[in-house]
Protein backbone atom coordinates (compact mmCIF):
# COMPACT_ATOMS: atom_id res chain seq x y z
CA UNK A 1 0.00 0.00 0.00
CA UNK A 2 1.42 3.32 -1.02
CA UNK A 3 1.36 6.28 1.31
CA UNK A 4 -0.20 9.42 -0.12
CA UNK A 5 2.18 12.23 -0.88
CA UNK A 6 1.63 15.32 1.17
CA UNK A 7 2.14 18.53 -0.67
CA UNK A 8 2.39 21.92 0.90
CA UNK A 9 0.88 24.44 -1.45
CA UNK A 10 0.50 27.65 0.43
CA UNK A 11 0.14 27.92 4.18
CA UNK A 12 -3.04 29.47 5.48
CA UNK A 13 -2.57 32.94 6.94
CA UNK A 14 -2.47 32.86 10.70
CA UNK A 15 -5.42 34.43 12.41
CA UNK A 16 -4.88 37.04 15.04
CA UNK A 17 -5.02 35.36 18.42
CA UNK A 18 -8.02 36.54 20.40
CA UNK A 19 -7.60 36.71 24.15
CA UNK A 20 -10.72 36.49 26.25
CA UNK A 21 -9.19 38.43 29.13
CA UNK A 22 -8.38 41.54 27.05
CA UNK A 23 -10.87 43.86 25.37
CA UNK A 24 -10.73 44.14 21.57
CA UNK A 25 -8.80 47.07 20.12
CA UNK A 26 -11.15 47.74 17.21
CA UNK A 27 -14.77 47.15 16.29
CA UNK A 28 -17.51 46.07 18.66
CA UNK A 29 -17.99 43.09 20.96
CA UNK A 30 -20.74 41.52 23.03
CA UNK A 31 -20.10 41.08 26.72
CA UNK A 32 -22.12 38.38 28.46
CA UNK A 33 -22.06 38.41 32.26
CA UNK A 34 -18.79 40.34 32.23
CA UNK A 35 -16.97 38.15 29.69
CA UNK A 36 -16.08 39.24 26.15
CA UNK A 37 -17.68 36.90 23.64
CA UNK A 38 -18.19 37.72 19.95
CA UNK A 39 -16.55 40.51 17.96
CA UNK A 40 -18.31 42.46 15.19
CA UNK A 41 -17.48 45.16 12.67
CA UNK A 42 -20.59 47.26 13.33
CA UNK A 43 -22.54 48.25 16.42
CA UNK A 44 -25.79 47.12 14.80
CA UNK A 45 -24.51 43.57 14.28
CA UNK A 46 -23.32 43.38 17.89
CA UNK A 47 -26.64 44.69 19.15
CA UNK A 48 -28.65 42.22 17.06
CA UNK A 49 -26.57 39.34 18.40
CA UNK A 50 -26.91 40.62 21.96
CA UNK A 51 -30.67 41.00 21.66
CA UNK A 52 -31.00 37.43 20.36
CA UNK A 53 -29.15 36.19 23.42
CA UNK A 54 -31.22 38.39 25.71
CA UNK A 55 -34.54 37.12 24.29
CA UNK A 56 -33.41 33.49 24.51
CA UNK A 57 -31.88 33.88 27.98
CA UNK A 58 -33.43 36.89 29.76
CA UNK A 59 -31.43 36.28 32.96
CA UNK A 60 -28.13 37.16 31.25
CA UNK A 61 -26.53 40.58 31.51
CA UNK A 62 -25.61 41.50 27.93
CA UNK A 63 -23.59 44.57 26.94
CA UNK A 64 -22.19 45.93 23.68
CA UNK A 65 -18.60 47.19 23.89
CA UNK A 66 -17.30 49.93 21.57
CA UNK A 67 -13.53 49.46 21.28
CA UNK A 68 -12.87 52.90 19.78
CA UNK A 69 -14.62 54.80 22.58
CA UNK A 70 -14.03 52.10 25.24
CA UNK A 71 -17.69 52.31 26.27
CA UNK A 72 -20.06 49.54 27.39
CA UNK A 73 -23.79 49.84 26.66
CA UNK A 74 -26.19 47.63 28.61
CA UNK A 75 -28.94 45.93 26.59
CA UNK A 76 -32.20 45.69 28.49
XYZ file of N, CA, C and O in Angstrom:
304
model
N 0.847 -1.166 0.000
C 0.000 0.000 0.000
C 0.902 1.242 0.000
O 1.784 1.368 0.831
N 0.619 2.116 -0.919
C 1.424 3.318 -1.023
C 0.870 4.407 -0.103
O -0.344 4.541 0.049
N 1.770 5.156 0.478
C 1.365 6.278 1.311
C 1.100 7.481 0.409
O 1.839 7.711 -0.544
N 0.075 8.240 0.704
C -0.199 9.421 -0.124
C 0.880 10.478 0.097
O 1.403 10.642 1.195
N 1.200 11.167 -0.968
C 2.184 12.228 -0.881
C 1.513 13.489 -0.349
O 0.459 13.894 -0.826
N 2.145 14.086 0.615
C 1.630 15.322 1.169
C 2.330 16.480 0.482
O 3.546 16.528 0.407
N 1.552 17.365 -0.024
C 2.141 18.526 -0.671
C 1.727 19.783 0.079
O 0.580 19.930 0.487
N 2.659 20.651 0.237
C 2.386 21.917 0.900
C 2.306 22.973 -0.183
O 3.302 23.322 -0.810
N 1.078 23.446 -0.410
C 0.881 24.441 -1.454
C 1.194 25.828 -0.925
O 2.224 26.404 -1.220
N 0.292 26.342 -0.156
C 0.503 27.653 0.428
C -0.096 27.620 1.834
O -1.245 27.239 2.008
N 0.676 27.985 2.822
C 0.143 27.922 4.182
C -0.975 28.944 4.377
O -0.971 30.019 3.774
N -1.945 28.567 5.188
C -3.042 29.473 5.477
C -2.527 30.618 6.341
O -1.685 30.406 7.208
N -3.019 31.825 6.100
C -2.567 32.936 6.940
C -3.017 32.736 8.375
O -4.138 32.284 8.634
N -2.130 33.043 9.294
C -2.466 32.863 10.703
C -3.446 33.930 11.138
O -3.324 35.093 10.788
N -4.435 33.494 11.895
C -5.417 34.426 12.415
C -4.842 35.109 13.650
O -4.020 34.548 14.355
N -5.297 36.307 13.862
C -4.877 37.044 15.041
C -5.441 36.340 16.268
O -6.636 36.052 16.346
N -4.590 36.051 17.216
C -5.023 35.357 18.425
C -5.914 36.272 19.247
O -5.572 37.410 19.531
N -7.074 35.771 19.613
C -8.023 36.542 20.404
C -7.913 36.078 21.845
O -8.000 34.892 22.133
N -7.695 37.033 22.728
C -7.599 36.714 24.148
C -8.884 37.127 24.834
O -9.345 38.258 24.676
N -9.447 36.221 25.592
C -10.720 36.489 26.253
C -10.575 37.430 27.440
O -11.549 38.022 27.878
N -9.367 37.586 27.958
C -9.194 38.435 29.130
C -8.830 39.875 28.779
O -8.687 40.711 29.648
N -8.700 40.188 27.488
C -8.381 41.542 27.046
C -9.467 42.050 26.107
O -9.927 41.314 25.236
N -9.852 43.314 26.268
C -10.871 43.856 25.365
C -10.321 44.013 23.951
O -9.124 44.192 23.763
N -11.201 43.951 22.945
C -10.733 44.138 21.568
C -10.240 45.570 21.355
O -10.649 46.497 22.060
N -9.364 45.745 20.394
C -8.800 47.066 20.121
C -9.543 47.803 19.025
O -9.358 49.000 18.857
N -10.377 47.103 18.270
C -11.154 47.745 17.206
C -12.477 47.025 17.037
O -12.625 45.853 17.399
N -13.467 47.747 16.535
C -14.770 47.149 16.288
C -15.646 47.152 17.531
O -15.501 47.988 18.425
N -16.547 46.175 17.579
C -17.510 46.067 18.663
C -17.529 44.628 19.156
O -17.176 43.715 18.420
N -17.933 44.435 20.396
C -17.992 43.085 20.963
C -19.207 42.977 21.872
O -19.682 43.979 22.413
N -19.697 41.762 22.040
C -20.735 41.515 23.027
C -20.059 41.035 24.300
O -19.086 40.276 24.261
N -20.586 41.500 25.406
C -20.102 41.077 26.720
C -21.264 40.394 27.414
O -22.333 40.983 27.565
N -21.070 39.142 27.800
C -22.116 38.378 28.463
C -21.644 38.061 29.873
O -20.626 37.398 30.070
N -22.392 38.584 30.843
C -22.062 38.407 32.261
C -20.608 38.769 32.558
O -19.912 38.078 33.304
N -20.121 39.839 31.946
C -18.786 40.344 32.225
C -17.669 39.712 31.422
O -16.505 40.045 31.628
N -17.988 38.818 30.493
C -16.973 38.149 29.687
C -17.141 38.527 28.213
O -18.245 38.448 27.677
N -16.034 38.913 27.577
C -16.075 39.238 26.153
C -16.365 37.971 25.362
O -15.733 36.941 25.573
N -17.313 38.073 24.448
C -17.678 36.902 23.641
C -17.383 37.142 22.170
O -16.277 36.961 21.741
N -18.339 37.587 21.398
C -18.191 37.718 19.949
C -17.765 39.126 19.560
O -18.160 40.096 20.197
N -16.975 39.213 18.484
C -16.554 40.511 17.955
C -17.260 40.776 16.629
O -17.500 39.856 15.847
N -17.575 42.058 16.385
C -18.306 42.460 15.192
C -17.690 43.722 14.610
O -17.016 44.470 15.310
N -17.975 43.962 13.329
C -17.475 45.161 12.666
C -18.365 46.373 12.934
O -17.881 47.506 12.951
N -19.663 46.146 13.130
C -20.590 47.260 13.332
C -21.328 47.114 14.657
O -21.494 46.010 15.180
N -21.787 48.248 15.161
C -22.539 48.246 16.417
C -23.890 47.555 16.241
O -24.385 46.882 17.152
N -24.485 47.720 15.055
C -25.791 47.116 14.802
C -25.714 45.593 14.852
O -26.587 44.936 15.415
N -24.673 45.025 14.273
C -24.509 43.568 14.284
C -24.307 43.061 15.707
O -24.862 42.023 16.093
N -23.537 43.780 16.494
C -23.317 43.379 17.886
C -24.605 43.469 18.684
O -24.908 42.598 19.499
N -25.387 44.520 18.420
C -26.642 44.691 19.147
C -27.658 43.617 18.767
O -28.367 43.099 19.635
N -27.729 43.274 17.496
C -28.654 42.218 17.056
C -28.300 40.894 17.725
O -29.170 40.185 18.238
N -27.014 40.576 17.758
C -26.572 39.337 18.398
C -26.880 39.357 19.900
O -27.339 38.365 20.463
N -26.634 40.493 20.533
C -26.912 40.621 21.961
C -28.383 40.496 22.280
O -28.774 39.872 23.265
N -29.219 41.087 21.435
C -30.673 41.001 21.657
C -31.193 39.574 21.470
O -32.111 39.146 22.161
N -30.611 38.842 20.524
C -31.000 37.433 20.356
C -30.685 36.638 21.615
O -31.493 35.825 22.069
N -29.504 36.869 22.173
C -29.146 36.194 23.424
C -30.083 36.588 24.552
O -30.513 35.753 25.345
N -30.379 37.875 24.628
C -31.222 38.391 25.710
C -32.642 37.833 25.628
O -33.235 37.538 26.657
N -33.190 37.673 24.411
C -34.541 37.116 24.294
C -34.545 35.626 24.602
O -35.496 35.123 25.185
N -33.476 34.923 24.224
C -33.413 33.489 24.512
C -33.120 33.216 25.985
O -33.644 32.264 26.563
N -32.283 34.067 26.588
C -31.882 33.885 27.984
C -32.007 35.223 28.713
O -31.028 35.951 28.862
N -33.212 35.568 29.172
C -33.425 36.895 29.762
C -32.654 37.133 31.058
O -32.500 38.274 31.476
N -32.144 36.094 31.701
C -31.429 36.279 32.959
C -29.993 36.764 32.760
O -29.349 37.196 33.698
N -29.494 36.733 31.518
C -28.127 37.162 31.249
C -28.015 38.689 31.247
O -28.941 39.390 30.885
N -26.837 39.166 31.645
C -26.531 40.585 31.509
C -25.699 40.725 30.238
O -24.577 40.240 30.166
N -26.258 41.379 29.234
C -25.610 41.497 27.934
C -25.285 42.972 27.675
O -26.137 43.834 27.854
N -24.036 43.222 27.255
C -23.586 44.569 26.936
C -22.933 44.570 25.570
O -22.443 43.545 25.110
N -22.920 45.736 24.932
C -22.188 45.932 23.680
C -21.019 46.849 23.996
O -21.198 47.911 24.599
N -19.816 46.433 23.608
C -18.601 47.189 23.888
C -18.090 47.851 22.620
O -17.914 47.199 21.596
N -17.875 49.165 22.675
C -17.305 49.926 21.567
C -15.821 50.092 21.846
O -15.429 50.782 22.789
N -14.968 49.459 21.038
C -13.528 49.462 21.282
C -12.904 50.831 21.036
O -11.944 51.198 21.711
N -13.443 51.594 20.085
C -12.867 52.903 19.776
C -13.087 53.881 20.932
O -12.180 54.616 21.317
N -14.293 53.880 21.486
C -14.621 54.796 22.580
C -14.399 54.179 23.962
O -14.466 54.882 24.962
N -14.194 52.859 23.990
C -14.030 52.098 25.241
C -15.234 52.304 26.158
O -15.104 52.616 27.335
N -16.424 52.102 25.565
C -17.687 52.306 26.274
C -18.514 51.032 26.200
O -18.605 50.394 25.149
N -19.141 50.676 27.331
C -20.060 49.544 27.386
C -21.486 50.055 27.456
O -21.778 50.966 28.221
N -22.383 49.454 26.666
C -23.790 49.840 26.659
C -24.614 48.619 27.049
O -24.559 47.589 26.367
N -25.363 48.733 28.118
C -26.186 47.628 28.614
C -27.428 47.478 27.753
O -28.123 48.450 27.456
N -27.713 46.239 27.340
C -28.938 45.933 26.595
C -29.984 45.482 27.608
O -29.738 44.603 28.415
N -31.147 46.085 27.543
C -32.201 45.694 28.491
C -33.401 45.152 27.777
O -33.511 45.135 26.606
